[in-house]
Amino acid sequence: MGIGAGAARLVARRSFRGWRKALSGYLFIAPFMFFFLLFVVGPIFFSLYMSVHRWELLGRSRPFIGLGNYQEMLTDDLWWLSLRNTVYFAVFTAACNTVVSLLAALAVLRPIRGQTFYRVIFYAPVVLSVAVMGIICQWLLNTQFGFINYVLGLVGIGRVNWLGTPGTVIPVLGLATVWWGFGFPMLVFIAGLQNIPAHLYEAARIDGAGNLPIFFRITLPLLQPTILFVVATQLIAHFQVFGQSYIMTGGGPGRASQTAIMYLYQTAWRFYRMGYGSTLAIGLAVVIIIFTLIQFRFFGERIEY
Amino acid sequence: MMSSKLSEQSITRREALRLGVALVGVSLLAGCAPAKPPAEPAEVPVVAEPPTVPTPIVAEAGKGATELIYWNGLTGSDGVTMVEMVERFAEENQDVSARVEMMAWDVYYDKLLTSLVSGYPPDLFLLHVSSIPQFADKGVLKPSDPLFDVNGGPLPLKDFADPVFSETLYEGTRYGVVIDNHGWGFWINTDLVSAGGFDPAKRPESAAEFIQMAQVLTIDKNGKNATESGFDPGNVEQWGTCISWMRVTFLTTLFQFGGNTVDLARNRALFDQEPARQAMQFWHDMVYKHQGAPTPSGFDSWQTMAAGKLAMIPEGSWMRNFLLEHPQINWKVWKMPPFGPQPATWMSAHVLYMPSTIDGARLDAATKLSVYLSDHGLDWAESGQVPARYSQQEQLDPEKYPSTVVFAEAFREMGKFEPPHVALIELQSAYEPELDAMWNDVKPIPDGLRDANARVQAILDRAAT
């Protein structure tokens, strides 16, 4: 009994010591967790709750409608159209952004004169707000007064209605986004490239390898974790595209550039249909999760760490 | 080694207890703290309230004890006029101070809605007359009946110009104070019209005449106009006219062909009717058949007008101040030309509303400001809008307000509204992209009208349940 009580005391003391050790960790993350629960987890659960109600802002009643909003979403052609536009934009922009930022990173890592200047210049558009970027691009692409059409005119090409043609509007929005945002993935790639051991390149050069084989057999394979990170974060970010099309095209021509978040915003904040808006948000989240899982499934396995 | 380091970094039991007591103490103190500092803390420094989220334009007027918050979407030169009026009001009413917050209409709607939901709306806010059903239906607007003389109030009911004023009555109750009438008219560059061989004083009397004018005034880089052979539509230097704001140009044309967007009972969409097709076809032909107007997408009508490259533009009464900023353009305003058999032009109005929750001194101050702004409608004419009261419209100086005088007459003669509806914004958002698709030739007119009709009908059906 005495031994048993002693053992229990020992266990309790150890347990308290362990708790005490952990407490400092919990206290460090407590501020973050507080705001995370309040502003991220809480709204997620509240969105789920709203999505099963006919929840209208200023509505006198908010009846429970079960999966009614989800049924509406599945048969809502505007939702599918917005989602299709979003997937097109996200995949196109993420692909272009990855390629452009990787090429830029390779370029600015070379020992060239003005290396820092180029890094700053390439990164500079990132600091613009989406509204500023949108207005700049709108002016550049303007059919009558735009600089791009002016230059095309000098070489005998007629004016192109870049933002008013269904076939060009999303690629153009994507390219504008690449110009605006490739600076950040470029930095990530620079960090990734600097982590590749220099002796591998030296060995390859001694073996007589040229630039292209070195790039494809050393740089790219060893850069795969960075590429996965860039592609995954780019896709997630571009799935939530809003500002570019909202400012530059208003979703037009017709609905050719209406995106999922635009539709969600309209539904919730223009039409006051918060319940259905929450359903669309959950639908979009599911799509993003699926795309992210696919990327990890196909790219994650081949990563050489 | 690592473990001992961690152990050194972890806090002791005493420290944990102290931290816990401190946290509880801080929480209790925070909970016991007064919600606001005392109103008049003699010689005690007052803790400032946290600053509100900055808005694009905020103006403070006066230093009176009763603080009014007044929101509107007047971010152009009309906002400057409004602020000047509020400043004059504050000078004359020393007991009131006002903070005027102006933001872009879309941001404004979001912010207003959030404030109404949260229970902290502004004391006074400006919206369009078409918003009444949407907000009144939710019970967030204060009825304005007591403000009118028939109920003992200061505002002369019979002086408010129709047809706008009638629209402020919703289910037997009046909401808001109308401060202006605004709407659609035709602005012309008199130099370009004269150079084309037309008299700027003479408005086209038929659709055919208007089309011919637009064609003659559309000139390519070789100097040929749209009626001449060899005209190059890919290199136009000067346009005869344009579509401008699609929804409003469509509505005006639709009204002229005798149509509407929904029926009077708000049960049925009318985009499948002949007037809708005629209205769409009229401007589609103007762009693609007669070549008197550019494809709307990507065309900046205001800048083209300012550049002296656009002869005639359907645009709102608010364009006055923009053109005054471009003195190189000599301009004139016409009442809307006849595109269809019935004279009509789209119109709307700015209305001042108070939230249903307002009371006490703030209600009195907001009422005073509403009445002041209504009584000084002539000052508001500086914004380019038409004063809301007949007596003020009659006093407009034609030399100073040539466009406003024309608009005032046009609205009285042919002004028409889009039918109000509790889901008006959703209805507009349903059919506007279809107009965009049809006039930009992305979708054939029958398909676009069919889709517009189906979408609008679905909203009407849902709103009816």
Coordinates of C-alpha atoms in Angstrom, one line a residue, chain A:
Chain A
M1 CA 0.0 0.0 0.0
G2 CA 2.8 2.3 1.0
I3 CA 4.7 1.5 -2.2
G4 CA 1.5 1.9 -4.1
A5 CA 0.9 5.4 -2.7
G6 CA 4.5 6.4 -3.3
A7 CA 4.2 5.2 -6.9
A8 CA 1.0 7.2 -7.3
R9 CA 2.7 10.3 -5.9
L10 CA 5.7 9.8 -8.3
V11 CA 3.3 9.4 -11.2
A12 CA 1.4 12.5 -10.2
R13 CA 4.6 14.5 -9.8
R14 CA 5.9 13.3 -13.2
S15 CA 2.5 14.1 -14.7
F16 CA 2.5 17.6 -13.2
R17 CA 6.1 18.1 -14.4
G18 CA 5.1 17.0 -17.9
W19 CA 2.0 19.3 -17.8
R20 CA 4.2 22.1 -16.6
K21 CA 6.6 21.6 -19.5
A22 CA 3.8 21.5 -21.9
L23 CA 2.1 24.6 -20.4
S24 CA 4.8 27.0 -21.7
G25 CA 4.2 25.7 -25.2
Y26 CA 0.5 26.0 -24.9
L27 CA 0.8 29.5 -23.6
F28 CA 3.0 30.4 -26.5
I29 CA 0.4 29.2 -29.0
A30 CA -2.6 30.5 -27.0
P31 CA -2.8 33.9 -28.6
F32 CA -2.7 32.4 -32.1
M33 CA -5.2 29.6 -31.1
F34 CA -7.6 32.1 -29.6
F35 CA -7.8 34.1 -32.9
F36 CA -7.6 31.0 -35.0
L37 CA -10.6 29.5 -33.2
L38 CA -12.5 32.8 -33.2
F39 CA -11.9 33.9 -36.8
V40 CA -11.2 30.7 -38.7
V41 CA -12.6 27.6 -37.0
G42 CA -15.7 29.4 -35.6
P43 CA -16.8 30.9 -38.9
I44 CA -16.2 27.5 -40.6
F45 CA -18.6 25.8 -38.3
F46 CA -21.0 28.7 -38.4
S47 CA -20.9 28.6 -42.2
L48 CA -21.9 24.9 -42.1
Y49 CA -24.8 25.8 -39.8
M50 CA -25.9 28.7 -42.1
S51 CA -25.7 26.4 -45.1
V52 CA -28.5 24.3 -43.9
H53 CA -30.8 27.3 -43.3
R54 CA -32.5 29.8 -45.5
W55 CA -30.4 32.5 -44.0
E56 CA -31.1 35.9 -45.4
L57 CA -29.5 39.0 -44.0
L58 CA -32.2 41.1 -42.3
G59 CA -34.6 38.2 -42.8
R60 CA -37.4 37.9 -40.3
S61 CA -37.0 34.1 -40.0
R62 CA -34.2 31.7 -40.9
P63 CA -35.9 28.3 -41.3
F64 CA -33.9 25.1 -41.4
I65 CA -34.0 23.6 -44.9
G66 CA -31.7 20.7 -44.6
L67 CA -29.7 20.1 -47.7
G68 CA -31.9 22.4 -49.8
N69 CA -29.1 24.8 -50.5
Y70 CA -26.8 22.0 -51.5
Q71 CA -29.4 20.7 -53.9
E72 CA -29.8 24.1 -55.4
M73 CA -26.0 24.4 -55.8
L74 CA -25.8 21.1 -57.7
T75 CA -28.4 22.3 -60.2
D76 CA -27.3 26.0 -60.4
D77 CA -25.8 26.5 -63.8
L78 CA -24.2 29.9 -62.8
W79 CA -22.3 28.1 -60.0
W80 CA -20.9 25.5 -62.5
L81 CA -20.1 28.2 -65.0
S82 CA -18.3 30.2 -62.3
L83 CA -16.5 27.1 -61.1
R84 CA -15.4 26.3 -64.7
N85 CA -14.0 29.8 -65.2
T86 CA -12.3 29.6 -61.8
V87 CA -10.6 26.2 -62.6
Y88 CA -9.5 27.5 -66.0
F89 CA -8.1 30.7 -64.4
A90 CA -6.4 28.9 -61.5
V91 CA -4.8 26.1 -63.5
F92 CA -3.6 28.5 -66.3
T93 CA -2.3 31.1 -63.8
A94 CA -0.7 28.7 -61.4
A95 CA 1.1 27.0 -64.4
C96 CA 2.3 30.2 -65.9
N97 CA 3.3 31.7 -62.6
T98 CA 5.3 28.6 -61.7
V99 CA 7.2 28.6 -65.0
V100 CA 7.8 32.4 -65.1
S101 CA 8.9 32.6 -61.4
L102 CA 11.2 29.6 -61.8
L103 CA 12.8 31.1 -64.9
A104 CA 13.1 34.5 -63.2
A105 CA 14.7 32.8 -60.1
L106 CA 17.2 31.1 -62.4
A107 CA 17.9 34.3 -64.2
V108 CA 18.5 36.5 -61.1
L109 CA 20.7 33.8 -59.5
R110 CA 23.2 34.1 -62.2
P111 CA 26.2 36.3 -61.4
I112 CA 25.1 39.2 -63.5
R113 CA 25.5 42.9 -63.1
G114 CA 22.6 44.6 -61.3
Q115 CA 21.4 41.3 -59.8
T116 CA 19.8 43.0 -56.8
F117 CA 18.2 45.6 -59.1
Y118 CA 16.5 42.9 -61.1
R119 CA 15.3 41.0 -58.0
V120 CA 13.7 44.2 -56.7
I121 CA 12.1 45.1 -60.1
F122 CA 10.7 41.6 -60.5
Y123 CA 9.3 41.6 -57.0
A124 CA 8.0 45.2 -57.0
P125 CA 4.5 44.5 -58.5
V126 CA 3.8 42.2 -55.5
V127 CA 3.5 45.2 -53.3
L128 CA 0.6 46.7 -55.4
S129 CA -2.9 46.1 -54.2
V130 CA -5.2 44.2 -56.5
A131 CA -7.2 47.4 -57.2
V132 CA -4.1 49.3 -58.4
M133 CA -2.9 46.3 -60.4
G134 CA -6.4 46.0 -62.0
I135 CA -6.6 49.6 -62.9
I136 CA -3.1 49.7 -64.4
C137 CA -3.8 46.6 -66.5
Q138 CA -7.2 47.9 -67.5
W139 CA -5.5 51.0 -68.9
L140 CA -2.7 49.1 -70.6
L141 CA -5.3 46.8 -72.2
N142 CA -7.8 49.5 -73.1
T143 CA -9.1 49.1 -76.6
Q144 CA -8.9 52.7 -77.6
F145 CA -6.2 54.3 -75.5
G146 CA -4.2 51.3 -74.3
F147 CA -0.5 51.0 -74.6
I148 CA -0.6 47.4 -75.7
N149 CA -3.0 48.1 -78.6
Y150 CA -0.9 51.2 -79.5
V151 CA 2.2 49.0 -79.8
L152 CA 0.3 46.4 -81.8
G153 CA -0.9 49.2 -84.1
L154 CA 2.7 50.2 -84.8
V155 CA 3.4 46.8 -86.2
G156 CA 0.2 46.8 -88.2
I157 CA -2.0 44.7 -85.9
G158 CA -5.5 46.0 -85.4
R159 CA -6.9 46.8 -82.0
V160 CA -7.7 43.7 -79.9
N161 CA -10.5 43.8 -77.3
W162 CA -8.5 41.8 -74.8
L163 CA -11.0 42.0 -71.9
G164 CA -14.1 42.0 -74.0
T165 CA -13.6 38.8 -75.9
P166 CA -14.6 35.5 -74.2
G167 CA -11.6 33.6 -75.7
T168 CA -9.0 36.0 -74.4
V169 CA -10.4 37.4 -71.2
I170 CA -9.3 34.6 -68.8
P171 CA -5.8 34.1 -70.2
V172 CA -5.3 37.9 -70.1
L173 CA -6.5 38.1 -66.5
G174 CA -4.2 35.2 -65.8
L175 CA -1.2 36.9 -67.4
A176 CA -1.9 40.1 -65.6
T177 CA -2.0 38.1 -62.4
V178 CA 1.4 36.5 -63.2
W179 CA 2.9 39.9 -63.8
W180 CA 1.5 41.1 -60.5
G181 CA 2.4 38.0 -58.4
F182 CA 5.4 36.1 -59.8
G183 CA 7.7 37.9 -57.4
F184 CA 6.8 35.9 -54.4
P185 CA 7.2 32.4 -55.9
M186 CA 10.4 33.7 -57.4
L187 CA 11.7 34.3 -53.9
V188 CA 10.6 30.8 -52.9
F189 CA 12.4 29.3 -55.9
I190 CA 15.5 31.4 -55.2
A191 CA 15.6 29.9 -51.7
G192 CA 15.0 26.4 -53.1
L193 CA 17.8 26.8 -55.7
Q194 CA 20.2 28.0 -53.1
N195 CA 19.6 24.9 -51.1
I196 CA 20.8 22.6 -53.9
P197 CA 24.4 21.6 -53.0
A198 CA 26.9 23.3 -55.3
H199 CA 29.1 20.2 -55.4
L200 CA 26.4 18.4 -57.5
Y201 CA 26.7 21.1 -60.2
E202 CA 30.5 21.0 -60.0
A203 CA 30.5 17.2 -60.4
A204 CA 28.1 17.4 -63.3
R205 CA 30.3 20.0 -65.0
I206 CA 33.4 17.9 -64.5
D207 CA 31.5 15.1 -66.2
G208 CA 30.9 17.4 -69.1
A209 CA 27.2 18.0 -68.6
G210 CA 25.7 21.0 -70.4
N211 CA 23.2 23.6 -69.0
L212 CA 20.0 21.8 -70.1
P213 CA 20.9 18.3 -68.8
I214 CA 22.0 19.9 -65.5
F215 CA 18.7 21.7 -65.3
F216 CA 16.6 18.7 -66.0
R217 CA 18.6 16.1 -64.1
I218 CA 19.8 18.0 -61.1
T219 CA 17.9 21.3 -60.6
L220 CA 14.4 20.2 -61.4
P221 CA 14.4 16.9 -59.4
L222 CA 16.0 18.5 -56.4
L223 CA 13.6 21.4 -56.7
Q224 CA 10.5 19.2 -56.6
P225 CA 9.5 20.0 -53.0
T226 CA 9.6 23.7 -53.8
I227 CA 7.7 23.2 -57.0
L228 CA 5.0 21.2 -55.1
F229 CA 4.8 24.0 -52.5
V230 CA 4.6 26.7 -55.1
V231 CA 2.0 24.9 -57.3
A232 CA -0.1 24.0 -54.3
T233 CA -0.1 27.4 -52.8
Q234 CA -0.6 29.1 -56.2
L235 CA -3.6 26.9 -57.0
I236 CA -5.2 27.5 -53.6
A237 CA -4.7 31.3 -54.0
H238 CA -5.9 31.4 -57.6
F239 CA -9.0 29.4 -56.9
Q240 CA -10.0 32.3 -54.7
V241 CA -9.6 34.9 -57.5
F242 CA -11.9 37.8 -57.1
G243 CA -10.3 41.3 -57.4
Q244 CA -8.8 40.9 -60.9
S245 CA -12.1 40.0 -62.6
Y246 CA -14.2 42.2 -60.3
I247 CA -12.2 45.3 -61.2
M248 CA -11.0 44.6 -64.7
T249 CA -14.1 43.0 -66.3
G250 CA -16.9 42.9 -63.8
G251 CA -17.2 39.2 -64.7
G252 CA -17.8 39.9 -68.4
P253 CA -18.2 39.9 -71.3
G254 CA -21.5 38.2 -70.3
R255 CA -20.3 35.9 -67.6
A256 CA -17.1 34.8 -69.3
S257 CA -14.9 35.8 -66.4
Q258 CA -17.3 35.4 -63.5
T259 CA -15.4 33.5 -60.8
A260 CA -16.7 31.3 -58.0
I261 CA -15.8 33.9 -55.3
M262 CA -17.4 36.6 -57.3
Y263 CA -20.6 34.6 -57.5
L264 CA -20.3 33.7 -53.8
Y265 CA -19.8 37.4 -52.9
Q266 CA -22.8 38.5 -55.0
T267 CA -25.0 35.8 -53.5
A268 CA -24.1 36.6 -50.0
W269 CA -23.6 40.4 -50.0
R270 CA -25.6 41.6 -53.0
F271 CA -28.6 39.3 -52.7
Y272 CA -28.3 38.9 -48.9
R273 CA -28.6 35.1 -49.3
M274 CA -26.0 34.2 -46.6
G275 CA -27.2 30.6 -46.3
Y276 CA -26.7 29.8 -50.0
G277 CA -23.5 31.9 -50.0
S278 CA -22.2 29.7 -47.2
T279 CA -23.1 26.6 -49.3
L280 CA -21.1 27.9 -52.2
A281 CA -18.1 28.6 -49.9
I282 CA -18.2 25.1 -48.7
G283 CA -18.5 23.8 -52.3
L284 CA -15.5 25.8 -53.3
A285 CA -13.5 24.6 -50.3
V286 CA -14.3 21.0 -51.2
V287 CA -13.1 21.6 -54.8
I288 CA -9.8 23.2 -53.5
I289 CA -9.2 20.3 -51.1
I290 CA -9.8 17.8 -53.9
F291 CA -7.3 19.6 -56.2
T292 CA -4.7 19.8 -53.5
L293 CA -5.0 16.1 -52.7
I294 CA -4.7 15.3 -56.3
Q295 CA -1.5 17.3 -56.5
F296 CA 0.0 15.6 -53.4
R297 CA -1.1 12.2 -54.8
F298 CA 0.6 12.7 -58.2
F299 CA 3.6 15.0 -57.3
G300 CA 4.2 14.2 -53.7
E301 CA 5.3 10.6 -54.3
R302 CA 8.1 11.6 -56.7
I303 CA 9.7 14.1 -54.4
E304 CA 13.4 13.5 -53.7
Y305 CA 14.2 15.1 -50.3

